[in-house]
């Protein structure tokens, strides 16, 4: 198997643990063990205290799968596979696609959502998000025009990484009608779901809304627990689980025992954890709004209605790579240029979920004052 390097992950590997201000992180401020244990019901705490560090059930701890199933309307614990989120994408793509098939993936998005398909020998057509004066937008007619008789899979990612784009309920329904009409399997990366600024904006999970759909979610973003490496695939299609399990025997076989118990505790406190993260995002969105208003000559930015990331555009002098390097060298601030998402030009990602977001923007402010 040959696969292209994961550009974003290689970039993070260079800076994530050495740079002070990670202005482009997509996850929310990580929860600590003390915070999580502070929420644990006595029965879950007892699971932790009595935990033996053996191998675990390949599909995932039954209690963890039951907690995941509660997030959905039409999903039972037996329809859930627990795996690290990135692993789950790998396993799903390997089992859904064959060489020579065609896939369509919303673009930009997280690289593995299309790169794994390419590595299998599939042709992938991007379905591009357009930057319009009113914000990011998708053209459904363009999607229909891309569908051929070889198209097997449509890959969605809403709220989108990196733009923060979330379709309306009507647009989501239109996408599903098209998928039904063309008998497409749909894979929906919902890692940032639950982080809507208004619950009225929240789309149903694809796993509930579409009988031939697979949804990915996990604890890394909306639950602020990326270090647990816990995610899940869910689908109404029960025929998929045996294929996923057979493939997972060649990745991790099973999940980390401590992470599964901590995951149960987190999911039993979903509302509280999500609210904590939304509060951080709301506060940072207000800071970002003021910053971009103050620098409207240098940036264009549509702050998202959902998720923890945005994809502003640099309108100042030089390339976005030059700005990124200058911020790194002179202020210890890391931003992710858009080319890491295969987007040429001057976009860059910012993360709204970290507690030092305001401090990081102050450093950007300083840089702009000194340099521009
Ligand atoms: C859209 C999306 N999907 C999947 C993942 C993978 O999550 P993890 O890094 O926890 O495996 C990420 C991580 O950034 C992501 O942004």
mmCIF file of C-alpha atoms and ligand atoms in Angstrom:
data_model
loop_
_atom_site.group_PDB
_atom_site.id
_atom_site.type_symbol
_atom_site.label_atom_id
_atom_site.label_comp_id
_atom_site.label_asym_id
_atom_site.label_seq_id
_atom_site.Cartn_x
_atom_site.Cartn_y
_atom_site.Cartn_z
ATOM 1 C CA UNK A 1 0.000 0.000 0.000
ATOM 2 C CA UNK A 2 1.320 3.462 -0.846
ATOM 3 C CA UNK A 3 -0.240 6.515 0.713
ATOM 4 C CA UNK A 4 0.666 10.188 0.575
ATOM 5 C CA UNK A 5 1.950 11.786 3.790
ATOM 6 C CA UNK A 6 -0.784 13.344 5.939
ATOM 7 C CA UNK A 7 0.275 16.970 5.481
ATOM 8 C CA UNK A 8 -1.603 18.427 8.465
ATOM 9 C CA UNK A 9 -0.447 15.733 10.880
ATOM 10 C CA UNK A 10 3.197 16.049 9.741
ATOM 11 C CA UNK A 11 2.972 19.827 10.274
ATOM 12 C CA UNK A 12 1.539 19.370 13.774
ATOM 13 C CA UNK A 13 4.211 16.786 14.555
ATOM 14 C CA UNK A 14 6.809 19.497 13.941
ATOM 15 C CA UNK A 15 5.291 22.130 16.214
ATOM 16 C CA UNK A 16 2.601 20.738 18.531
ATOM 17 C CA UNK A 17 4.858 20.073 21.500
ATOM 18 C CA UNK A 18 7.369 22.870 21.059
ATOM 19 C CA UNK A 19 5.332 25.966 20.203
ATOM 20 C CA UNK A 20 3.632 27.946 22.979
ATOM 21 C CA UNK A 21 0.528 29.171 21.145
ATOM 22 C CA UNK A 22 -1.308 26.652 18.983
ATOM 23 C CA UNK A 23 -3.756 29.015 17.332
ATOM 24 C CA UNK A 24 -4.917 26.370 14.855
ATOM 25 C CA UNK A 25 -5.767 23.434 17.127
ATOM 26 C CA UNK A 26 -9.099 21.897 16.256
ATOM 27 C CA UNK A 27 -9.862 20.309 19.612
ATOM 28 C CA UNK A 28 -11.251 22.039 22.679
ATOM 29 C CA UNK A 29 -9.116 22.626 25.780
ATOM 30 C CA UNK A 30 -8.409 19.097 27.037
ATOM 31 C CA UNK A 31 -10.198 17.948 30.173
ATOM 32 C CA UNK A 32 -8.022 16.777 33.058
ATOM 33 C CA UNK A 33 -8.402 13.501 34.959
ATOM 34 C CA UNK A 34 -9.530 15.441 38.021
ATOM 35 C CA UNK A 35 -12.321 17.177 36.078
ATOM 36 C CA UNK A 36 -13.486 13.924 34.541
ATOM 37 C CA UNK A 37 -13.389 11.980 37.810
ATOM 38 C CA UNK A 38 -15.277 14.857 39.420
ATOM 39 C CA UNK A 39 -18.204 13.977 37.145
ATOM 40 C CA UNK A 40 -18.087 10.204 37.609
ATOM 41 C CA UNK A 41 -21.097 8.402 39.051
ATOM 42 C CA UNK A 42 -20.116 5.945 41.836
ATOM 43 C CA UNK A 43 -20.775 2.900 39.580
ATOM 44 C CA UNK A 44 -18.470 4.241 36.850
ATOM 45 C CA UNK A 45 -15.831 5.161 39.415
ATOM 46 C CA UNK A 46 -16.061 1.568 40.676
ATOM 47 C CA UNK A 47 -15.434 0.327 37.108
ATOM 48 C CA UNK A 48 -12.246 2.379 37.126
ATOM 49 C CA UNK A 49 -11.103 1.268 40.582
ATOM 50 C CA UNK A 50 -11.667 -2.393 39.758
ATOM 51 C CA UNK A 51 -10.248 -2.240 36.236
ATOM 52 C CA UNK A 52 -7.908 -5.002 35.079
ATOM 53 C CA UNK A 53 -5.537 -4.014 32.306
ATOM 54 C CA UNK A 54 -6.239 -6.900 29.972
ATOM 55 C CA UNK A 55 -7.286 -7.011 26.359
ATOM 56 C CA UNK A 56 -10.756 -5.643 25.748
ATOM 57 C CA UNK A 57 -13.688 -6.629 23.510
ATOM 58 C CA UNK A 58 -12.771 -5.864 19.917
ATOM 59 C CA UNK A 59 -16.063 -4.100 19.153
ATOM 60 C CA UNK A 60 -15.759 -2.008 22.308
ATOM 61 C CA UNK A 61 -16.901 -2.266 25.936
ATOM 62 C CA UNK A 62 -20.659 -3.072 25.924
ATOM 63 C CA UNK A 63 -21.371 -0.239 28.382
ATOM 64 C CA UNK A 64 -19.412 2.211 26.264
ATOM 65 C CA UNK A 65 -21.309 1.124 23.148
ATOM 66 C CA UNK A 66 -24.584 1.501 25.034
ATOM 67 C CA UNK A 67 -23.627 5.071 26.018
ATOM 68 C CA UNK A 68 -22.687 5.870 22.409
ATOM 69 C CA UNK A 69 -26.006 4.453 21.159
ATOM 70 C CA UNK A 70 -27.862 6.909 23.424
ATOM 71 C CA UNK A 71 -26.559 9.762 21.237
ATOM 72 C CA UNK A 72 -28.610 8.399 18.303
ATOM 73 C CA UNK A 73 -32.269 7.572 17.600
ATOM 74 C CA UNK A 74 -31.897 4.453 15.475
ATOM 75 C CA UNK A 75 -28.655 2.965 16.700
ATOM 76 C CA UNK A 76 -28.362 0.078 19.147
ATOM 77 C CA UNK A 77 -25.212 -0.901 21.046
ATOM 78 C CA UNK A 78 -24.676 -3.728 18.541
ATOM 79 C CA UNK A 79 -24.521 -1.145 15.699
ATOM 80 C CA UNK A 80 -21.498 0.562 17.273
ATOM 81 C CA UNK A 81 -17.796 -0.102 16.657
ATOM 82 C CA UNK A 82 -15.380 1.639 19.006
ATOM 83 C CA UNK A 83 -11.977 2.592 17.530
ATOM 84 C CA UNK A 84 -9.666 5.607 17.539
ATOM 85 C CA UNK A 85 -11.291 8.178 15.207
ATOM 86 C CA UNK A 86 -8.505 8.101 12.623
ATOM 87 C CA UNK A 87 -8.447 4.307 12.802
ATOM 88 C CA UNK A 88 -12.211 4.267 12.283
ATOM 89 C CA UNK A 89 -11.829 6.252 9.034
ATOM 90 C CA UNK A 90 -9.149 3.817 7.884
ATOM 91 C CA UNK A 91 -11.199 0.740 8.742
ATOM 92 C CA UNK A 92 -14.381 2.125 7.167
ATOM 93 C CA UNK A 93 -12.719 3.161 3.908
ATOM 94 C CA UNK A 94 -10.887 -0.159 3.579
ATOM 95 C CA UNK A 95 -14.135 -2.064 3.936
ATOM 96 C CA UNK A 96 -16.391 0.221 1.852
ATOM 97 C CA UNK A 97 -14.256 0.771 -1.242
ATOM 98 C CA UNK A 98 -12.648 -1.345 -3.963
ATOM 99 C CA UNK A 99 -9.917 -0.290 -6.431
ATOM 100 C CA UNK A 100 -11.356 1.460 -9.478
ATOM 101 C CA UNK A 101 -14.427 2.775 -7.714
ATOM 102 C CA UNK A 102 -15.293 6.450 -7.559
ATOM 103 C CA UNK A 103 -15.822 8.540 -4.433
ATOM 104 C CA UNK A 104 -16.830 12.156 -3.956
ATOM 105 C CA UNK A 105 -15.579 14.030 -0.910
ATOM 106 C CA UNK A 106 -16.492 17.465 0.350
ATOM 107 C CA UNK A 107 -13.437 19.720 0.072
ATOM 108 C CA UNK A 108 -11.548 21.014 1.980
ATOM 109 C CA UNK A 109 -11.650 18.380 4.653
ATOM 110 C CA UNK A 110 -9.508 16.180 6.883
ATOM 111 C CA UNK A 111 -7.041 14.513 4.522
ATOM 112 C CA UNK A 112 -7.678 10.896 5.461
ATOM 113 C CA UNK A 113 -11.299 11.270 4.368
ATOM 114 C CA UNK A 114 -10.125 11.192 0.731
ATOM 115 C CA UNK A 115 -6.475 10.055 0.842
ATOM 116 C CA UNK A 116 -7.244 6.532 2.051
ATOM 117 C CA UNK A 117 -9.710 6.115 -0.813
ATOM 118 C CA UNK A 118 -7.007 7.225 -3.232
ATOM 119 C CA UNK A 119 -4.489 4.810 -1.705
ATOM 120 C CA UNK A 120 -6.968 1.976 -2.333
ATOM 121 C CA UNK A 121 -6.956 2.920 -6.024
ATOM 122 C CA UNK A 122 -10.202 4.878 -6.133
ATOM 123 C CA UNK A 123 -10.703 8.062 -8.058
ATOM 124 C CA UNK A 124 -11.855 10.853 -5.738
ATOM 125 C CA UNK A 125 -13.654 13.956 -6.981
ATOM 126 C CA UNK A 126 -13.625 16.888 -4.554
ATOM 127 C CA UNK A 127 -16.960 18.603 -3.941
ATOM 128 C CA UNK A 128 -15.655 22.110 -3.260
ATOM 129 C CA UNK A 129 -16.914 24.462 -0.611
ATOM 130 C CA UNK A 130 -17.018 27.935 -2.127
ATOM 131 C CA UNK A 131 -16.016 31.049 -0.259
ATOM 132 C CA UNK A 132 -18.830 33.559 -0.930
ATOM 133 C CA UNK A 133 -19.420 37.035 0.540
ATOM 134 C CA UNK A 134 -22.066 35.436 2.778
ATOM 135 C CA UNK A 135 -19.760 32.644 3.976
ATOM 136 C CA UNK A 136 -18.925 29.111 2.866
ATOM 137 C CA UNK A 137 -21.399 27.412 0.537
ATOM 138 C CA UNK A 138 -21.901 24.124 -1.325
ATOM 139 C CA UNK A 139 -23.487 23.716 -4.743
ATOM 140 C CA UNK A 140 -25.768 20.662 -4.805
ATOM 141 C CA UNK A 141 -25.985 20.752 -8.608
ATOM 142 C CA UNK A 142 -22.223 20.440 -8.774
ATOM 143 C CA UNK A 143 -22.471 17.356 -6.573
ATOM 144 C CA UNK A 144 -25.048 15.784 -8.895
ATOM 145 C CA UNK A 145 -22.895 16.591 -11.928
ATOM 146 C CA UNK A 146 -19.968 14.701 -10.322
ATOM 147 C CA UNK A 147 -21.903 11.458 -9.821
ATOM 148 C CA UNK A 148 -21.086 8.728 -12.360
ATOM 149 C CA UNK A 149 -22.163 5.097 -12.633
ATOM 150 C CA UNK A 150 -18.952 4.179 -10.788
ATOM 151 C CA UNK A 151 -19.645 6.450 -7.824
ATOM 152 C CA UNK A 152 -19.815 4.306 -4.731
ATOM 153 C CA UNK A 153 -19.272 6.660 -1.808
ATOM 154 C CA UNK A 154 -20.044 10.233 -0.833
ATOM 155 C CA UNK A 155 -17.954 11.595 2.017
ATOM 156 C CA UNK A 156 -19.363 14.412 4.134
ATOM 157 C CA UNK A 157 -17.862 16.313 7.046
ATOM 158 C CA UNK A 158 -20.197 18.731 8.850
ATOM 159 C CA UNK A 159 -19.411 20.822 10.854
ATOM 160 C CA UNK A 160 -16.551 20.978 8.402
ATOM 161 C CA UNK A 161 -12.863 20.919 9.217
ATOM 162 C CA UNK A 162 -11.411 23.462 8.424
ATOM 163 C CA UNK A 163 -14.132 25.927 7.359
ATOM 164 C CA UNK A 164 -16.664 25.334 10.142
ATOM 165 C CA UNK A 165 -19.344 25.099 7.431
ATOM 166 C CA UNK A 166 -22.656 23.537 8.484
ATOM 167 C CA UNK A 167 -25.427 23.077 5.911
ATOM 168 C CA UNK A 168 -29.010 24.054 6.700
ATOM 169 C CA UNK A 169 -31.536 21.288 7.415
ATOM 170 C CA UNK A 170 -32.932 21.818 3.899
ATOM 171 C CA UNK A 171 -29.507 21.469 2.259
ATOM 172 C CA UNK A 172 -28.803 18.352 4.304
ATOM 173 C CA UNK A 173 -32.121 16.834 3.157
ATOM 174 C CA UNK A 174 -31.296 17.723 -0.448
ATOM 175 C CA UNK A 175 -27.946 15.933 -0.181
ATOM 176 C CA UNK A 176 -29.642 12.840 1.211
ATOM 177 C CA UNK A 177 -32.319 12.885 -1.516
ATOM 178 C CA UNK A 178 -29.560 12.917 -4.106
ATOM 179 C CA UNK A 179 -27.716 10.087 -2.353
ATOM 180 C CA UNK A 180 -30.939 8.015 -2.296
ATOM 181 C CA UNK A 181 -31.665 8.761 -5.947
ATOM 182 C CA UNK A 182 -28.195 7.510 -6.960
ATOM 183 C CA UNK A 183 -28.041 4.729 -4.388
ATOM 184 C CA UNK A 184 -24.836 6.082 -2.812
ATOM 185 C CA UNK A 185 -23.308 4.932 0.429
ATOM 186 C CA UNK A 186 -22.585 8.028 2.514
ATOM 187 C CA UNK A 187 -19.818 8.372 5.096
ATOM 188 C CA UNK A 188 -20.331 11.309 7.425
ATOM 189 C CA UNK A 189 -17.525 12.562 9.648
ATOM 190 C CA UNK A 190 -19.360 14.168 12.562
ATOM 191 C CA UNK A 191 -16.391 14.732 14.869
ATOM 192 C CA UNK A 192 -17.507 18.328 15.573
ATOM 193 C CA UNK A 193 -21.234 17.594 15.940
ATOM 194 C CA UNK A 194 -22.848 18.764 19.219
ATOM 195 C CA UNK A 195 -20.795 21.971 19.079
ATOM 196 C CA UNK A 196 -23.573 24.014 17.412
ATOM 197 C CA UNK A 197 -23.945 27.540 18.798
ATOM 198 C CA UNK A 198 -27.726 26.971 18.749
ATOM 199 C CA UNK A 199 -29.199 23.484 19.075
ATOM 200 C CA UNK A 200 -31.759 24.375 16.386
ATOM 201 C CA UNK A 201 -28.896 24.269 13.885
ATOM 202 C CA UNK A 202 -27.916 20.715 14.825
ATOM 203 C CA UNK A 203 -28.388 18.302 11.941
ATOM 204 C CA UNK A 204 -29.564 14.782 12.611
ATOM 205 C CA UNK A 205 -26.728 12.302 12.549
ATOM 206 C CA UNK A 206 -26.439 10.677 9.153
ATOM 207 C CA UNK A 207 -26.589 7.327 10.941
ATOM 208 C CA UNK A 208 -30.174 8.150 11.932
ATOM 209 C CA UNK A 209 -31.180 10.038 8.807
ATOM 210 C CA UNK A 210 -29.937 7.682 6.095
ATOM 211 C CA UNK A 211 -30.370 3.930 5.914
ATOM 212 C CA UNK A 212 -27.185 3.483 3.862
ATOM 213 C CA UNK A 213 -25.078 5.874 5.926
ATOM 214 C CA UNK A 214 -22.133 5.517 8.265
ATOM 215 C CA UNK A 215 -21.352 8.191 10.840
ATOM 216 C CA UNK A 216 -18.030 8.749 12.546
ATOM 217 C CA UNK A 217 -17.780 10.555 15.825
ATOM 218 C CA UNK A 218 -15.635 10.435 18.924
ATOM 219 C CA UNK A 219 -14.349 12.035 22.075
ATOM 220 C CA UNK A 220 -11.476 14.050 20.561
ATOM 221 C CA UNK A 221 -13.219 17.313 19.658
ATOM 222 C CA UNK A 222 -16.699 17.902 21.105
ATOM 223 C CA UNK A 223 -15.714 16.071 24.312
ATOM 224 C CA UNK A 224 -12.193 17.577 24.666
ATOM 225 C CA UNK A 225 -10.612 14.150 25.253
ATOM 226 C CA UNK A 226 -8.341 13.471 22.250
ATOM 227 C CA UNK A 227 -5.798 11.609 24.395
ATOM 228 C CA UNK A 228 -8.282 8.814 25.064
ATOM 229 C CA UNK A 229 -8.189 7.855 21.367
ATOM 230 C CA UNK A 230 -11.840 6.829 21.532
ATOM 231 C CA UNK A 231 -14.144 7.233 18.563
ATOM 232 C CA UNK A 232 -16.886 5.189 16.925
ATOM 233 C CA UNK A 233 -18.537 4.158 13.710
ATOM 234 C CA UNK A 234 -22.309 3.763 13.731
ATOM 235 C CA UNK A 235 -24.699 2.630 11.035
ATOM 236 C CA UNK A 236 -28.165 1.156 10.681
ATOM 237 C CA UNK A 237 -26.519 -1.373 8.350
ATOM 238 C CA UNK A 238 -25.686 -4.295 10.614
ATOM 239 C CA UNK A 239 -23.880 -6.117 7.762
ATOM 240 C CA UNK A 240 -20.920 -3.735 8.120
ATOM 241 C CA UNK A 241 -19.804 -4.575 11.660
ATOM 242 C CA UNK A 242 -18.264 -8.022 10.844
ATOM 243 C CA UNK A 243 -16.204 -6.431 8.044
ATOM 244 C CA UNK A 244 -15.001 -3.664 10.349
ATOM 245 C CA UNK A 245 -14.092 -6.164 13.048
ATOM 246 C CA UNK A 246 -12.190 -8.348 10.596
ATOM 247 C CA UNK A 247 -10.195 -5.326 9.477
ATOM 248 C CA UNK A 248 -9.614 -4.015 12.990
ATOM 249 C CA UNK A 249 -7.765 -7.258 13.766
ATOM 250 C CA UNK A 250 -4.996 -5.754 11.618
ATOM 251 C CA UNK A 251 -4.970 -2.314 13.245
ATOM 252 C CA UNK A 252 -5.374 -2.250 17.050
ATOM 253 C CA UNK A 253 -7.486 -5.412 17.636
ATOM 254 C CA UNK A 254 -9.128 -3.724 20.611
ATOM 255 C CA UNK A 255 -9.232 -0.435 22.510
ATOM 256 C CA UNK A 256 -7.289 0.716 25.547
ATOM 257 C CA UNK A 257 -9.029 -0.561 28.708
ATOM 258 C CA UNK A 258 -8.539 2.656 30.773
ATOM 259 C CA UNK A 259 -9.703 4.825 27.875
ATOM 260 C CA UNK A 260 -12.911 2.842 27.537
ATOM 261 C CA UNK A 261 -13.859 3.422 31.184
ATOM 262 C CA UNK A 262 -12.974 7.115 30.983
ATOM 263 C CA UNK A 263 -15.039 7.243 27.801
ATOM 264 C CA UNK A 264 -18.055 5.810 29.633
ATOM 265 C CA UNK A 265 -17.690 8.525 32.294
ATOM 266 C CA UNK A 266 -17.448 11.224 29.598
ATOM 267 C CA UNK A 267 -20.501 10.028 27.682
ATOM 268 C CA UNK A 268 -22.541 9.862 30.874
ATOM 269 C CA UNK A 269 -21.771 13.584 31.209
ATOM 270 C CA UNK A 270 -22.249 14.614 27.589
ATOM 271 C CA UNK A 271 -24.400 17.696 28.234
ATOM 272 C CA UNK A 272 -22.047 19.074 30.869
ATOM 273 C CA UNK A 273 -18.863 18.561 28.842
ATOM 274 C CA UNK A 274 -20.367 19.942 25.635
ATOM 275 C CA UNK A 275 -21.654 23.013 27.501
ATOM 276 C CA UNK A 276 -18.191 23.602 28.995
ATOM 277 C CA UNK A 277 -16.693 23.503 25.494
ATOM 278 C CA UNK A 278 -19.395 25.703 23.977
ATOM 279 C CA UNK A 279 -18.715 28.290 26.691
ATOM 280 C CA UNK A 280 -15.023 28.389 25.735
ATOM 281 C CA UNK A 281 -15.888 28.630 22.024
ATOM 282 C CA UNK A 282 -18.459 31.385 22.642
ATOM 283 C CA UNK A 283 -15.952 33.454 24.603
ATOM 284 C CA UNK A 284 -13.264 32.980 21.951
ATOM 285 C CA UNK A 285 -15.707 33.775 19.146
ATOM 286 C CA UNK A 286 -16.366 37.160 20.772
ATOM 287 C CA UNK A 287 -12.594 37.789 20.989
ATOM 288 C CA UNK A 288 -12.148 36.722 17.353
ATOM 289 C CA UNK A 289 -15.035 38.939 16.215
ATOM 290 C CA UNK A 290 -13.368 41.976 17.810
ATOM 291 C CA UNK A 291 -9.958 41.015 16.393
ATOM 292 C CA UNK A 292 -11.185 40.586 12.818
ATOM 293 C CA UNK A 293 -13.240 43.798 13.019
ATOM 294 C CA UNK A 294 -10.130 45.657 14.156
ATOM 295 C CA UNK A 295 -8.079 44.133 11.315
ATOM 296 C CA UNK A 296 -10.717 44.097 8.589
ATOM 297 C CA UNK A 297 -8.140 45.463 6.127
ATOM 298 C CA UNK A 298 -5.915 42.428 6.678
ATOM 299 C CA UNK A 299 -8.300 39.487 7.097
ATOM 300 C CA UNK A 300 -11.660 38.229 5.872
ATOM 301 C CA UNK A 301 -13.329 35.811 8.247
ATOM 302 C CA UNK A 302 -16.713 34.155 8.599
ATOM 303 C CA UNK A 303 -16.849 32.772 12.094
ATOM 304 C CA UNK A 304 -18.704 29.457 12.185
ATOM 305 C CA UNK A 305 -22.106 28.663 13.676
ATOM 306 C CA UNK A 306 -20.854 25.250 14.719
ATOM 307 C CA UNK A 307 -17.647 23.443 15.576
ATOM 308 C CA UNK A 308 -14.422 24.766 17.027
ATOM 309 C CA UNK A 309 -12.607 25.995 13.913
ATOM 310 C CA UNK A 310 -12.670 28.730 11.288
ATOM 311 C CA UNK A 311 -10.802 29.309 8.031
ATOM 312 C CA UNK A 312 -10.046 33.020 7.615
ATOM 313 C CA UNK A 313 -8.200 34.548 4.687
ATOM 314 C CA UNK A 314 -5.116 36.740 4.956
ATOM 315 C CA UNK A 315 -5.409 39.929 2.895
ATOM 316 C CA UNK A 316 -2.138 41.476 4.075
ATOM 317 C CA UNK A 317 1.216 41.489 2.259
ATOM 318 C CA UNK A 318 3.107 38.300 1.404
ATOM 319 C CA UNK A 319 1.963 34.718 1.309
ATOM 320 C CA UNK A 320 0.135 32.883 4.064
ATOM 321 C CA UNK A 321 3.230 30.688 4.479
ATOM 322 C CA UNK A 322 5.304 33.820 5.153
ATOM 323 C CA UNK A 323 2.795 34.993 7.744
ATOM 324 C CA UNK A 324 2.795 31.536 9.368
ATOM 325 C CA UNK A 325 6.593 31.436 9.508
ATOM 326 C CA UNK A 326 6.835 34.975 10.867
ATOM 327 C CA UNK A 327 4.322 34.212 13.623
ATOM 328 C CA UNK A 328 6.215 31.052 14.535
ATOM 329 C CA UNK A 329 9.646 32.662 14.574
ATOM 330 C CA UNK A 330 8.764 35.914 16.281
ATOM 331 C CA UNK A 331 5.791 35.202 18.534
ATOM 332 C CA UNK A 332 5.748 31.440 19.032
ATOM 333 C CA UNK A 333 2.290 31.251 17.435
ATOM 334 C CA UNK A 334 1.431 28.375 15.128
ATOM 335 C CA UNK A 335 -1.205 28.711 12.415
ATOM 336 C CA UNK A 336 -2.045 26.131 9.751
ATOM 337 C CA UNK A 337 -1.833 27.461 6.165
ATOM 338 C CA UNK A 338 -4.588 26.356 3.781
ATOM 339 C CA UNK A 339 -2.266 24.403 1.458
ATOM 340 C CA UNK A 340 -2.193 21.698 4.159
ATOM 341 C CA UNK A 341 -5.855 21.197 3.208
ATOM 342 C CA UNK A 342 -5.022 21.368 -0.517
ATOM 343 C CA UNK A 343 -6.437 24.897 -0.661
ATOM 344 C CA UNK A 344 -4.122 27.283 -2.519
ATOM 345 C CA UNK A 345 -4.158 30.989 -1.714
ATOM 346 C CA UNK A 346 -4.143 32.688 1.647
ATOM 347 C CA UNK A 347 -6.582 30.864 3.910
ATOM 348 C CA UNK A 348 -5.480 29.495 7.271
ATOM 349 C CA UNK A 349 -7.193 27.585 10.053
ATOM 350 C CA UNK A 350 -7.807 28.900 13.538
ATOM 351 C CA UNK A 351 -9.100 26.913 16.508
ATOM 352 C CA UNK A 352 -11.648 28.485 18.843
ATOM 353 C CA UNK A 353 -11.551 25.852 21.574
ATOM 354 C CA UNK A 354 -8.405 26.644 23.536
ATOM 355 C CA UNK A 355 -8.270 28.729 26.691
ATOM 356 C CA UNK A 356 -5.199 30.692 25.565
ATOM 357 C CA UNK A 357 -6.884 31.765 22.315
ATOM 358 C CA UNK A 358 -7.114 35.431 23.390
ATOM 359 C CA UNK A 359 -3.478 35.471 24.473
ATOM 360 C CA UNK A 360 -2.430 33.953 21.132
ATOM 361 C CA UNK A 361 -4.376 36.615 19.224
ATOM 362 C CA UNK A 362 -2.658 39.298 21.283
ATOM 363 C CA UNK A 363 0.652 37.897 19.993
ATOM 364 C CA UNK A 364 -0.664 38.087 16.427
ATOM 365 C CA UNK A 365 -1.699 41.660 17.116
ATOM 366 C CA UNK A 366 1.805 42.448 18.307
ATOM 367 C CA UNK A 367 3.313 40.844 15.231
ATOM 368 C CA UNK A 368 1.074 42.846 12.915
ATOM 369 C CA UNK A 369 1.924 46.049 14.735
ATOM 370 C CA UNK A 370 5.667 45.415 14.465
ATOM 371 C CA UNK A 371 5.856 43.957 10.980
ATOM 372 C CA UNK A 372 3.038 45.186 8.801
HETATM 373 C C1 LIG B 1 -12.761 15.957 10.723
HETATM 374 C C2 LIG B 1 -11.865 15.060 11.519
HETATM 375 N N1 LIG B 1 -12.053 13.742 11.468
HETATM 376 C C3 LIG B 1 -11.285 12.886 12.153
HETATM 377 C C4 LIG B 1 -10.247 13.348 12.937
HETATM 378 C C5 LIG B 1 -9.382 12.350 13.634
HETATM 379 O O1 LIG B 1 -9.511 12.427 15.025
HETATM 380 P P1 LIG B 1 -8.349 11.848 15.938
HETATM 381 O O2 LIG B 1 -7.160 12.729 15.658
HETATM 382 O O3 LIG B 1 -8.812 11.973 17.314
HETATM 383 O O4 LIG B 1 -8.103 10.437 15.517
HETATM 384 C C6 LIG B 1 -9.992 14.714 13.005
HETATM 385 C C7 LIG B 1 -8.869 15.236 13.796
HETATM 386 O O5 LIG B 1 -8.420 16.345 13.649
HETATM 387 C C8 LIG B 1 -10.835 15.597 12.283
HETATM 388 O O6 LIG B 1 -10.659 16.927 12.317
#
